[in-house]
Coordinates of C-alpha atoms and ligand atoms in Angstrom, one line a residue:
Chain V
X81 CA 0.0 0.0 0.0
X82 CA 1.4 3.6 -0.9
X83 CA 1.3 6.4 1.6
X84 CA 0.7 9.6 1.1
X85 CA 3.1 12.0 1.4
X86 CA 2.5 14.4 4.3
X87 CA 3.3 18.6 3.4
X88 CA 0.9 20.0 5.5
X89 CA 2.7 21.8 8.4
X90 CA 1.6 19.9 11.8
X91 CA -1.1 21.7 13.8
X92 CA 0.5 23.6 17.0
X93 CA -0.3 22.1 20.5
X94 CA -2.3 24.6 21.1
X95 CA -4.5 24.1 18.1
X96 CA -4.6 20.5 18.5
X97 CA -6.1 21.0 22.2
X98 CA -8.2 23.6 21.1
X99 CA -9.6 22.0 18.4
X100 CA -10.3 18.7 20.2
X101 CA -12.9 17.7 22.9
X102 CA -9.8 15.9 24.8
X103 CA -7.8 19.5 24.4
X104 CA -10.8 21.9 25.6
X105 CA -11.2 19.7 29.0
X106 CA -8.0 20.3 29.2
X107 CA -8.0 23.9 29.5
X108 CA -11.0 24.0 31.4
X109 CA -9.1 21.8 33.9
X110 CA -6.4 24.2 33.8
X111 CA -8.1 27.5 34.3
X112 CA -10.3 25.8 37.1
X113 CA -6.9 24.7 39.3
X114 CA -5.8 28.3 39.0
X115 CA -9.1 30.0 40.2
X116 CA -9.1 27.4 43.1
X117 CA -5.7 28.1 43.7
X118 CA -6.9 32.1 43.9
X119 CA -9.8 30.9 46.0
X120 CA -8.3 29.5 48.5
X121 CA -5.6 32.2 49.1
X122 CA -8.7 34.7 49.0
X123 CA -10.7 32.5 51.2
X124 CA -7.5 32.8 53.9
X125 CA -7.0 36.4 53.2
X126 CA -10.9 37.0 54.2
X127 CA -10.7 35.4 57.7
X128 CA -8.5 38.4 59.0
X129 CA -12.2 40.0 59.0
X130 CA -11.9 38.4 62.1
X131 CA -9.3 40.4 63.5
X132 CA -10.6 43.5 63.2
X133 CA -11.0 46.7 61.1
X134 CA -7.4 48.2 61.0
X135 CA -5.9 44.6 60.7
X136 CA -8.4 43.9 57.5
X137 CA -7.7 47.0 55.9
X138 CA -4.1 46.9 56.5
X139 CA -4.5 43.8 54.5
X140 CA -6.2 44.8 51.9
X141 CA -3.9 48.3 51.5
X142 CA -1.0 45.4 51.6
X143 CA -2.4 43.3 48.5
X144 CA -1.8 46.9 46.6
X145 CA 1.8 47.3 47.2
X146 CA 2.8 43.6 47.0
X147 CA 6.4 42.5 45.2
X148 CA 7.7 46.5 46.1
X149 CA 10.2 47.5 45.3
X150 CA 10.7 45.5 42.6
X151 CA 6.8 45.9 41.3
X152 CA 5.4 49.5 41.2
X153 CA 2.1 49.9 43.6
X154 CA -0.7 48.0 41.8
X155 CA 1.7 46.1 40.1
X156 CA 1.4 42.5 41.0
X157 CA -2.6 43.0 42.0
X158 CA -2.6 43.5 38.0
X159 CA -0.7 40.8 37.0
X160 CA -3.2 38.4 39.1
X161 CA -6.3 40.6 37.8
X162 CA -5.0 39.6 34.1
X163 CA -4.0 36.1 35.2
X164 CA -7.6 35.4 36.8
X165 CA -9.6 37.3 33.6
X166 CA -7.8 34.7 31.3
X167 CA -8.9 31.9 33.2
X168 CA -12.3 32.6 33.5
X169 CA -12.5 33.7 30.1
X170 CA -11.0 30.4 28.7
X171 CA -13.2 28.4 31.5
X172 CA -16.6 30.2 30.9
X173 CA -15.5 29.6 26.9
X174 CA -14.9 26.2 26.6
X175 CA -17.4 25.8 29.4
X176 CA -19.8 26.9 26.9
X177 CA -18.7 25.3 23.8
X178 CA -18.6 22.3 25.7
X179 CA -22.2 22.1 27.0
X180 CA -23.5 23.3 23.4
X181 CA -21.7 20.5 21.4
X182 CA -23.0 17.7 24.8
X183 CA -27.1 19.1 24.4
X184 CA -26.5 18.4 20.6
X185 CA -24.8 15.0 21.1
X186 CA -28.0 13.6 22.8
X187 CA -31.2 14.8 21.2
X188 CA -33.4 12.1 23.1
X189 CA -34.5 11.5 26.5
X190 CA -34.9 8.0 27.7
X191 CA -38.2 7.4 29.7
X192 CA -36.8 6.3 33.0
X193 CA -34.3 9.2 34.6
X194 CA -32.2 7.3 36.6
X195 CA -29.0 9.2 37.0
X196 CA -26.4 7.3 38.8
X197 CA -24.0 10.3 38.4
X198 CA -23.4 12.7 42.1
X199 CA -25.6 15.8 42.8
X200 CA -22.5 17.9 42.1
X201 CA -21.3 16.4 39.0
X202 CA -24.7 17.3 37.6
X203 CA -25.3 20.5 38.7
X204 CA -22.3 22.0 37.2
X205 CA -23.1 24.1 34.7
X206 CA -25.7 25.5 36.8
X207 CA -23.6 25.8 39.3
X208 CA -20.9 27.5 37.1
X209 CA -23.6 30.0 35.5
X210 CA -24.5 30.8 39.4
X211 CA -20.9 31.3 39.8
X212 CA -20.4 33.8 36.7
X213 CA -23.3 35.8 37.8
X214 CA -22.5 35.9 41.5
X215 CA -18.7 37.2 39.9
X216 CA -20.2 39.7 37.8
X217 CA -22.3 40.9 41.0
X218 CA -19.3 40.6 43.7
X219 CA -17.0 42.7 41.7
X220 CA -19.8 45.3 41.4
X221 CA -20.3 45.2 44.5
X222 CA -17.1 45.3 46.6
X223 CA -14.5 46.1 44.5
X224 CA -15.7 48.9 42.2
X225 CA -19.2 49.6 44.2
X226 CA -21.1 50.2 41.5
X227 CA -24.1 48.5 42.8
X228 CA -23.3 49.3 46.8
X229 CA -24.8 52.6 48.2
X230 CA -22.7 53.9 50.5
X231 CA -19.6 52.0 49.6
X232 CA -16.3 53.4 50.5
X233 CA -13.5 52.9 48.6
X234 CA -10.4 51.9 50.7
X235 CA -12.6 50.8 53.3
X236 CA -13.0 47.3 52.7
X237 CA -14.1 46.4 56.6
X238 CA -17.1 48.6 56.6
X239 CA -17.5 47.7 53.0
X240 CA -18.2 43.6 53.8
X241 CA -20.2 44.7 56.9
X242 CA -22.7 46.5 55.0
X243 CA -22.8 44.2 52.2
X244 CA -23.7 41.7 54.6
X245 CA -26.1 43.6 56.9
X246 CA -28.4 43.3 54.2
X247 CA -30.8 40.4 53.1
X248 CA -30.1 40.4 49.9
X249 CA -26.6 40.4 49.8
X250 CA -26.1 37.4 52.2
X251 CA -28.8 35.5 50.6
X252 CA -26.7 36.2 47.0
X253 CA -23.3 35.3 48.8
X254 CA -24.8 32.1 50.9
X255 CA -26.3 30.5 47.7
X256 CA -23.1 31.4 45.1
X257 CA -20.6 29.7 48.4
X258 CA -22.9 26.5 47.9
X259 CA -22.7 26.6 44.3
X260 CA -18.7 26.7 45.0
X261 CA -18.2 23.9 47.0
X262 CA -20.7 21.7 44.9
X263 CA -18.8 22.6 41.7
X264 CA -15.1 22.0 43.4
X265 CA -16.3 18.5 44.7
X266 CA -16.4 17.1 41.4
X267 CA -14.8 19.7 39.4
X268 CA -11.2 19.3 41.8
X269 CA -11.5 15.6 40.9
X270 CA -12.5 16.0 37.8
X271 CA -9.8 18.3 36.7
X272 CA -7.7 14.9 38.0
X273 CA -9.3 13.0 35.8
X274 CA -8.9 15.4 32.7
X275 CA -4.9 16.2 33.1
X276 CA -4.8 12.0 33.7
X277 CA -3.3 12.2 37.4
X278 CA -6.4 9.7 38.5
X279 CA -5.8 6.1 39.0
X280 CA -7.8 3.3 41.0
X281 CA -5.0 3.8 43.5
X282 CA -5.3 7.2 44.1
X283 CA -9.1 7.6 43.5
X284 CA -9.7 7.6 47.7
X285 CA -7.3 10.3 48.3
X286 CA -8.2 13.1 45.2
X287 CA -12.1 12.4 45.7
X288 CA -11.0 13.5 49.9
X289 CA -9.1 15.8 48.5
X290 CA -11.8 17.4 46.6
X291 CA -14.1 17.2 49.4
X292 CA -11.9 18.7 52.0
X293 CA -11.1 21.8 49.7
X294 CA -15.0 22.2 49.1
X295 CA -15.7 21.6 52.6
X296 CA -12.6 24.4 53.9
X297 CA -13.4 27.2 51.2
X298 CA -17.2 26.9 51.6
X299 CA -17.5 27.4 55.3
X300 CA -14.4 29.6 55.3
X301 CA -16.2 32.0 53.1
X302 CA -19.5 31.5 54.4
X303 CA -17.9 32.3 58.3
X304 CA -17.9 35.9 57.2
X305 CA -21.1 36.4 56.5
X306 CA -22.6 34.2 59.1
X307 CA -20.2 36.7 61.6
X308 CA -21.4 39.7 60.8
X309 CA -25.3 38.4 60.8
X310 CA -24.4 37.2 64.3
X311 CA -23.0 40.4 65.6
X312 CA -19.1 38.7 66.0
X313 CA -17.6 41.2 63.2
X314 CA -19.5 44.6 62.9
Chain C
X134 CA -44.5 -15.2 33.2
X135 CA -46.6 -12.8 31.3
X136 CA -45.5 -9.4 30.7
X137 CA -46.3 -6.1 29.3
X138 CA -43.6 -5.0 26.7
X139 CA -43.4 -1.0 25.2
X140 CA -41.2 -1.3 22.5
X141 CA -40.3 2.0 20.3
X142 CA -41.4 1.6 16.9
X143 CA -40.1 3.5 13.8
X144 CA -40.4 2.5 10.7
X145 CA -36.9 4.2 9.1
X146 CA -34.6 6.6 9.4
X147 CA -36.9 9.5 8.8
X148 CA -40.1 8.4 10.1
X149 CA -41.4 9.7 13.4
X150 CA -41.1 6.5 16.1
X151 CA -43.7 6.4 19.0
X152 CA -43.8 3.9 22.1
X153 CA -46.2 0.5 21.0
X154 CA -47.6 -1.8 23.8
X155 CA -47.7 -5.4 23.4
X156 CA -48.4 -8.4 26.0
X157 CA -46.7 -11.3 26.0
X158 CA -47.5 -14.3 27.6
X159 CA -45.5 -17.5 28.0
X160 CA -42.3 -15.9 29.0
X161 CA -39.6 -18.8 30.4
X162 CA -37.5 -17.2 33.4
X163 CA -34.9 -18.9 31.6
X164 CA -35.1 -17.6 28.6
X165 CA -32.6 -14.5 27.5
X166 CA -33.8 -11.1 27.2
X167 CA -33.5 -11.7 23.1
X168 CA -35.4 -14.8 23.1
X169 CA -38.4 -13.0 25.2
X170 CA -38.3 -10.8 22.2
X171 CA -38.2 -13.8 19.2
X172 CA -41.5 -14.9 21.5
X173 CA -42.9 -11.1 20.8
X174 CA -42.4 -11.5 17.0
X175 CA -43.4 -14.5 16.8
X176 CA -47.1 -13.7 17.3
X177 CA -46.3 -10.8 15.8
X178 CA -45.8 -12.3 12.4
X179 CA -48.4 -14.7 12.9
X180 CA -50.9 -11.5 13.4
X181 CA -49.3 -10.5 10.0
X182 CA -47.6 -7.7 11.3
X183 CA -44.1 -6.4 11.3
X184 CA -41.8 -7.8 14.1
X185 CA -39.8 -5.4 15.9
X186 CA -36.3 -4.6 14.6
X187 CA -33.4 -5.5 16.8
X188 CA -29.7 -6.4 16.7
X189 CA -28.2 -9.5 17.5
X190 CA -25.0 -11.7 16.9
X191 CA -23.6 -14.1 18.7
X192 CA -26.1 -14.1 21.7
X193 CA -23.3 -15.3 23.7
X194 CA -22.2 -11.5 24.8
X195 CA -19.2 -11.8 22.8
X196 CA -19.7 -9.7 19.2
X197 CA -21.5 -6.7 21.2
X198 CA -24.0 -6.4 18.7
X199 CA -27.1 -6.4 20.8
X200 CA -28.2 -3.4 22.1
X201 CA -31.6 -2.1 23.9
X202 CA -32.1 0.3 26.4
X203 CA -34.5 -1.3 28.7
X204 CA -36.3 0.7 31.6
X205 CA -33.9 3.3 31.3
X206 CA -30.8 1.6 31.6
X207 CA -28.5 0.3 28.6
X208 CA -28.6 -3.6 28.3
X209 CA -30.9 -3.5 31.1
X210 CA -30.9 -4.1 35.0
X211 CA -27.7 -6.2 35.0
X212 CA -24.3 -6.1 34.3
X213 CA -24.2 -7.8 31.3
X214 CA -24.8 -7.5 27.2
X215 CA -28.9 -8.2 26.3
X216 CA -28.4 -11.5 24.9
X217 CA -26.9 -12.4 28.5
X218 CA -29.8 -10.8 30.2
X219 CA -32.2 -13.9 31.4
X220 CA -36.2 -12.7 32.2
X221 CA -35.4 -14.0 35.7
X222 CA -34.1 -10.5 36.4
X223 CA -37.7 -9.3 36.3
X224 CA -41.2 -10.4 37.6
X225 CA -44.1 -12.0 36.3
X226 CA -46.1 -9.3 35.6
X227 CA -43.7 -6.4 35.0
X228 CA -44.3 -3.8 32.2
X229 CA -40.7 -3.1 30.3
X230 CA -39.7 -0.3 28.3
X231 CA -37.3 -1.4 25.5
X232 CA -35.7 1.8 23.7
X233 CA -32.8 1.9 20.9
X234 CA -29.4 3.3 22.1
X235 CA -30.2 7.2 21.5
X236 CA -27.3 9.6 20.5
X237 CA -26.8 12.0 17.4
X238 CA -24.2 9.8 16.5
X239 CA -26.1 7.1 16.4
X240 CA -29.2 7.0 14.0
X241 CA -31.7 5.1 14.8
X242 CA -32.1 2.3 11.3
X243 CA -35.5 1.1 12.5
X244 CA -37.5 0.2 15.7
X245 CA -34.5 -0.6 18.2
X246 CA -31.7 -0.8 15.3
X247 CA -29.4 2.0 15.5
X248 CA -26.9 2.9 12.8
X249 CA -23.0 2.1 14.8
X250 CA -20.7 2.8 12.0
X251 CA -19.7 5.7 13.3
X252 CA -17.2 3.3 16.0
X253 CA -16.2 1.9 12.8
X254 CA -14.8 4.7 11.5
X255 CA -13.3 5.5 14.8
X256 CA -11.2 2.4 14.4
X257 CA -10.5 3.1 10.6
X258 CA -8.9 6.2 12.2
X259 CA -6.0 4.3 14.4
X260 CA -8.0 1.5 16.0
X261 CA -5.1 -0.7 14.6
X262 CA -1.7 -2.0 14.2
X263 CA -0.5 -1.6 11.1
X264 CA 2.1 -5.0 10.0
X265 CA 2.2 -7.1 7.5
X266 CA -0.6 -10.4 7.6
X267 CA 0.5 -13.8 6.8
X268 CA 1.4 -16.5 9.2
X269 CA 1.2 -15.7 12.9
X270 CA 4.3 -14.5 14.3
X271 CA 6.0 -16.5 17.1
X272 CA 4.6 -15.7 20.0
X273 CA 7.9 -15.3 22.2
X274 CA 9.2 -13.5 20.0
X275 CA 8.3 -9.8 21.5
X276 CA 8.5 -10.1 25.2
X277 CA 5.5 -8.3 27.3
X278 CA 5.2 -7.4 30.6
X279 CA 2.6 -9.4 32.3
X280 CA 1.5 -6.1 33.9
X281 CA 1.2 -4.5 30.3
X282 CA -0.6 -7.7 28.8
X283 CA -3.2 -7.7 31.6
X284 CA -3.7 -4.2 30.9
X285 CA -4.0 -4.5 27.5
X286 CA -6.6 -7.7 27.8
X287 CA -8.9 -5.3 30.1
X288 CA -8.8 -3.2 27.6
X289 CA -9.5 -5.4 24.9
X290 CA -12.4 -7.3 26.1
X291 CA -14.1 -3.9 24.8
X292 CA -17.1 -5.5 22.7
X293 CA -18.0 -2.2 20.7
X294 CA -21.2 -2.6 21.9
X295 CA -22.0 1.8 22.1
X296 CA -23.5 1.3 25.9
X297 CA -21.2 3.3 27.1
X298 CA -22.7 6.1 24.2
X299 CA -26.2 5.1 25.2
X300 CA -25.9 5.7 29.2
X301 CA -23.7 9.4 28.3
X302 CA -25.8 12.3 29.0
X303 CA -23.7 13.9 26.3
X304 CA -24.0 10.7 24.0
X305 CA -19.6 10.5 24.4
X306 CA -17.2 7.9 22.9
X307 CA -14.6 8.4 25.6
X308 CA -15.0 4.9 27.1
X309 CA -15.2 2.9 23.4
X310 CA -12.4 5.0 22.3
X311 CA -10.1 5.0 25.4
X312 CA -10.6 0.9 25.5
X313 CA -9.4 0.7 21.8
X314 CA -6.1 3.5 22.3
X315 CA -4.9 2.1 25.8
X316 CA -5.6 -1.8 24.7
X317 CA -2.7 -1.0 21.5
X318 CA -1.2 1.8 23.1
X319 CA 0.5 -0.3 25.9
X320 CA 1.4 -3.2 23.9
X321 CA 4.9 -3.3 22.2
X322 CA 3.8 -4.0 18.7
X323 CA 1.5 -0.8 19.1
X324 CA 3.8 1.7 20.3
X325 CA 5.4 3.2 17.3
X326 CA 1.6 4.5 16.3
X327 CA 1.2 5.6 19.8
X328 CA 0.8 9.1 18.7
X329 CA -1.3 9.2 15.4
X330 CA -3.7 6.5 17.0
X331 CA -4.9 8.6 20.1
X332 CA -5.1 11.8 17.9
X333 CA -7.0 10.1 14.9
X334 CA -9.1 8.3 16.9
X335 CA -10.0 11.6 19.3
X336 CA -9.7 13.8 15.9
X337 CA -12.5 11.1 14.4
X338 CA -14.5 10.9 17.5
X339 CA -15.1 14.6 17.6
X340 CA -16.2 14.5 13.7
X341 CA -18.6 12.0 14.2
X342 CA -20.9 14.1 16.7
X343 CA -20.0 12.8 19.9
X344 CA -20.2 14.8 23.2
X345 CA -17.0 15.7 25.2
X346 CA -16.3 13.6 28.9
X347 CA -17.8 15.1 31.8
X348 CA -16.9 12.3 33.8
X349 CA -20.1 11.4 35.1
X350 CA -19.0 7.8 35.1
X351 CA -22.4 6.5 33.4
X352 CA -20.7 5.1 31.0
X353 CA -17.9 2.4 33.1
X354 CA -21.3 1.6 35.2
X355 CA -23.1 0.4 32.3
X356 CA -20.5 -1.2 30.7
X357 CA -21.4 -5.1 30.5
X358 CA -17.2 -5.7 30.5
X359 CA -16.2 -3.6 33.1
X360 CA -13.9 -1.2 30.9
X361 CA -13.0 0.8 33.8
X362 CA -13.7 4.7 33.9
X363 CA -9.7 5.6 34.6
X364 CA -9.3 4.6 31.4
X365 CA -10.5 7.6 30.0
X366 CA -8.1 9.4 32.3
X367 CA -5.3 7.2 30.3
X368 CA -6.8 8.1 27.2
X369 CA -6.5 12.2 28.5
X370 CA -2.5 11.8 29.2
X371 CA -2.0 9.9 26.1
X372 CA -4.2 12.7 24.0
X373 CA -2.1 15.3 25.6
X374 CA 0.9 13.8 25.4
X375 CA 1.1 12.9 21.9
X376 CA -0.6 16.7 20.8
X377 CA 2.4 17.7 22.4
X378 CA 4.9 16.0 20.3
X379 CA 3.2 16.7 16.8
X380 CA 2.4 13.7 15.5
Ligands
HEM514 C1 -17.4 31.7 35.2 C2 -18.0 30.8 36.0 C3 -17.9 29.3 35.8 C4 -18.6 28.6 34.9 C5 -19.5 29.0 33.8 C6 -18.1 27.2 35.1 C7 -18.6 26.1 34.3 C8 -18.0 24.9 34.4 C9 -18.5 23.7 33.7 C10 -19.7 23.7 32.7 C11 -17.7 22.7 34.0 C12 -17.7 21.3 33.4 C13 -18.5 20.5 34.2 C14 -18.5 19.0 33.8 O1 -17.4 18.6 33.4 O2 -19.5 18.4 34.1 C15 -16.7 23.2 34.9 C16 -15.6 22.4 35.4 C17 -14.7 22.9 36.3 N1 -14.8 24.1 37.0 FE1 -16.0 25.6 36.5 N2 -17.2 27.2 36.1 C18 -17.1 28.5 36.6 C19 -16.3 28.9 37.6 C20 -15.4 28.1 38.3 C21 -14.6 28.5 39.4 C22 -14.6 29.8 40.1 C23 -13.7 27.5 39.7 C24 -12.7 27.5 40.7 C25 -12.8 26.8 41.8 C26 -14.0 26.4 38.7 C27 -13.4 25.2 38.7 C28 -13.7 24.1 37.9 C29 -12.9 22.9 37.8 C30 -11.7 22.5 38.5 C31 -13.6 22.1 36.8 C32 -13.2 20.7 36.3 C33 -12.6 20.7 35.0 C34 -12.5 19.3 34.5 O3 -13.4 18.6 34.6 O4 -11.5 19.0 33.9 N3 -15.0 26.8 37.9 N4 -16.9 24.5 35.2
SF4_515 S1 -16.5 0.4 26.4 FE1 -18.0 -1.2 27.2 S2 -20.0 -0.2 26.8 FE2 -18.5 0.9 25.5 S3 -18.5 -0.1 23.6 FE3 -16.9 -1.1 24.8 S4 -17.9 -2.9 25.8 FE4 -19.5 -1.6 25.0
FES516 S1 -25.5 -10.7 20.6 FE1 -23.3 -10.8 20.6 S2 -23.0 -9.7 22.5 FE2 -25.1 -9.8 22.5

């Protein structure tokens, strides 16, 4: 049998994982890690709530001159902005295409709906759209204030207080934290799965990994809200 | 054991199908799944009216060519192909709902026949090892790893059967296609295609309308030879791997 000859230059890496079902996962697993990775530093960085007023703001002044001298003020809080807008451009993206080309792939419904798959691994993309919305709305909220009356810029403290003294805004931030930790139990595993770390052996130890980080970032993040409904920070 | 049966109907490719019901009586508990249905057509034909279209082969669950969806769950309530399914696995009595294999990927032919080719041409795409036939080659002659060879003979008791495209709620391939690229992939006589199998297969896949993995692990449960669900995770390293070297 004769071959053909190849000319055609070979696809890049990036175009072949781009272009491939295999290759999107791929960078949806990728740009998850680093958001969880940001989570989880954020979620640590919000317990000093808990320490009072000047220590919280300190902090937050801090996060601004970060790297100095060697980074100008702003510097390396820009660097992570731009890091954290690629990955959840490239995760909402292929999050999207993703879904799209799955909804087409199965036109029918069988009668019986007898899912044997976990709560959280189906209610991820409803649980990502809550997350993109609840961004959209925190960003709004507490870092440029366009939607908070009242809000102070460089006063983070007071900021999170009255964010959370109102109904709304806990109710918005309690539902968004479940969302989280539902879409990290199975996305965190996953994610394992997609970059091919999983194995039978290690199965037991990334699906308690996956729940432990849910676990720690949900009721980390939730403790600030439930604090100031309580009366502990105010 | 008598029974009440609803079977999709559809006449071809482009007609509109619709759930029948028929009773049958005389079941055997003993009897297969497949032979419950011969009973069905037989009075069927005898009323002078079209039996119901389904696949079978071997009806020893070795050729994977039955299919059937049955009460929601591909091959049925056990772990096994349809032929291997016995009626003992359900009660005198029971109403059954028998459905094709449903994904874009594969068109339903008639009644419960759907249209696999699409695995075929997965296969045409790297499924293989590409030597020279003739007379079988000695078998000592290229040592294997007994851990590789068991690996590779989990792998290759994939019967191409599409359950694992039937139970997906994004009608995927990963499981069909990850069996196929890890069974050759880790074999000696394999390797030098290593790359340009896993991306023609994944690059053929895609082309052939099947959804992306969202590991749900529907598939590895409803697979009646246990292909397990890490293999797609293999299947993800290799794809990776291999983009990554260009070939
Ligand atoms: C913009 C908002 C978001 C959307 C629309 C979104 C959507 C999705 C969707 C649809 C999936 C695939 C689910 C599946 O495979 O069944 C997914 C997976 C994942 N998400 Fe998100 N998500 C969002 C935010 C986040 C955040 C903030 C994190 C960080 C913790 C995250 C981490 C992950 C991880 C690690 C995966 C697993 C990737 C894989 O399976 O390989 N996502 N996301
Ligand atoms: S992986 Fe299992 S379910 Fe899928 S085609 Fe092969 S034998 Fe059938
Ligand atoms: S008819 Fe061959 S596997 Fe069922």
């Amino acid at each position: 049998m004769a071959l053909d000859t190849r000319t055609g230059r070979r696809p890049s890496f990036a175009a072949t994982l781009w272009g491939s079902t295999v290759g999107k996962k791929t960078v949806m697993a990728v740009s998850g890690l680093i958001m969880l990775l940001y989570l989880v530093v954020h979620m640590i960085g919000n317990l000093k709530i808990f320490f009072g007023a000047a220590e919280f703001n300190h902090y937050a002044h801090w996060l601004r001159v970060v790297g100095e001298p060697f980074m100008h003020e702003e510097w390396t809080l820009w660097l992570v902005r731009v890091v954290l807008l690629a990955a959840v451009v490239a995760h909402a993206t292929s999050a999207y295409q993703l879904s799209r080309r799955d909804i087409k792939a199965r036109p029918g419904k069988y009668l019986h709906r007898k899912p044997r798959s976990s709560y959280a691994t189906r209610t991820m993309r409803w649980g990502g759209i809550i997350l993109g919305l609840f961004l959209v709305w925190h960003l709004l909220d507490l870092t440029t204030g366009t939607v908070h009356a009242g809000f102070r810029p460089g006063h983070p403290y007071q900021n999170v207080v009255d964010t959370f003294s109102t109904w709304y805004g806990n109710v918005i931030y309690l539902v968004a934290m479940l969302a989280l930790g539902l879409h990290i139990r199975h996305g965190f595993w996953s994610a394992a799965q997609t970059l091919g770390v999983g194995s039978r052996a290690r199965d037991r130890a990334l699906k308690t990994t996956a729940n432990a980080l849910a676990l720690v970032l949900t009721v980390g993040f939730v403790s600030v809200p439930v604090a100031v409904m309580t009366g502990v920070v105010s | 054991m008598r029974l009440t049966l609803r079977v999709w109907r559809q006449k071809n490719a482009g007609a509109e199908g619709a759930m029948s019901t028929y009773e049958v009586d005389g079941v055997s508990s003993d009897m297969s799944f497949l032979e419950m249905l011969d009973t069905l057509n037989e009075e069927l034909i005898l009323k002078g009216e079209d039996p119901v279209a389904f696949d079978h082969d071997c009806r020893e669950g070795i050729c994977g060519a039955c299919s059937l969806v049955i009460n929601g769950e591909a091959h049925g309530p056990e772990r096994t192909t349809t032929c291997q399914l016995h009626m003992r696995s359900f009660e005198d009595g029971d109403t059954i709902d028998v459905e094709p294999w449903r994904a874009a990927a594969f068109p339903v032919v008639k009644d419960l026949v759907v249209d696999r080719s699409a695995f075929d041409r997965i296969i045409q795409a790297g499924g293989y090892i590409t030597a020279p036939t003739g007379a079988a080659p000695e078998a000592h002659a290229t040592p294997v790893p007994k851990p590789d060879a068991d690996f590779a003979f989990e792998h290759a008791e994939c019967i191409g059967c599409g359950a694992c495209v039937a139970a997906c709620p994004n009608g995927a391939a990963m499981l069909f296609t990850s069996a196929k690229v890890n069974h050759l992939g880790v074999l000696p006589q394999g390797a030098p295609e290593r790359e340009s199998r896993v991306l023609g297969m994944v690059t053929q896949m895609d082309e052939e309308g099947f959804g992306g993995c969202t590991l749900a692990g529907e598939c590895a449960t409803a697979c009646p030879k246990g292909i397990p669900l890490f293999s797609i995770t293999k299947m993800n390293r290799e794809f990776v791997r291999a983009a990554r070297r260009g070939r």
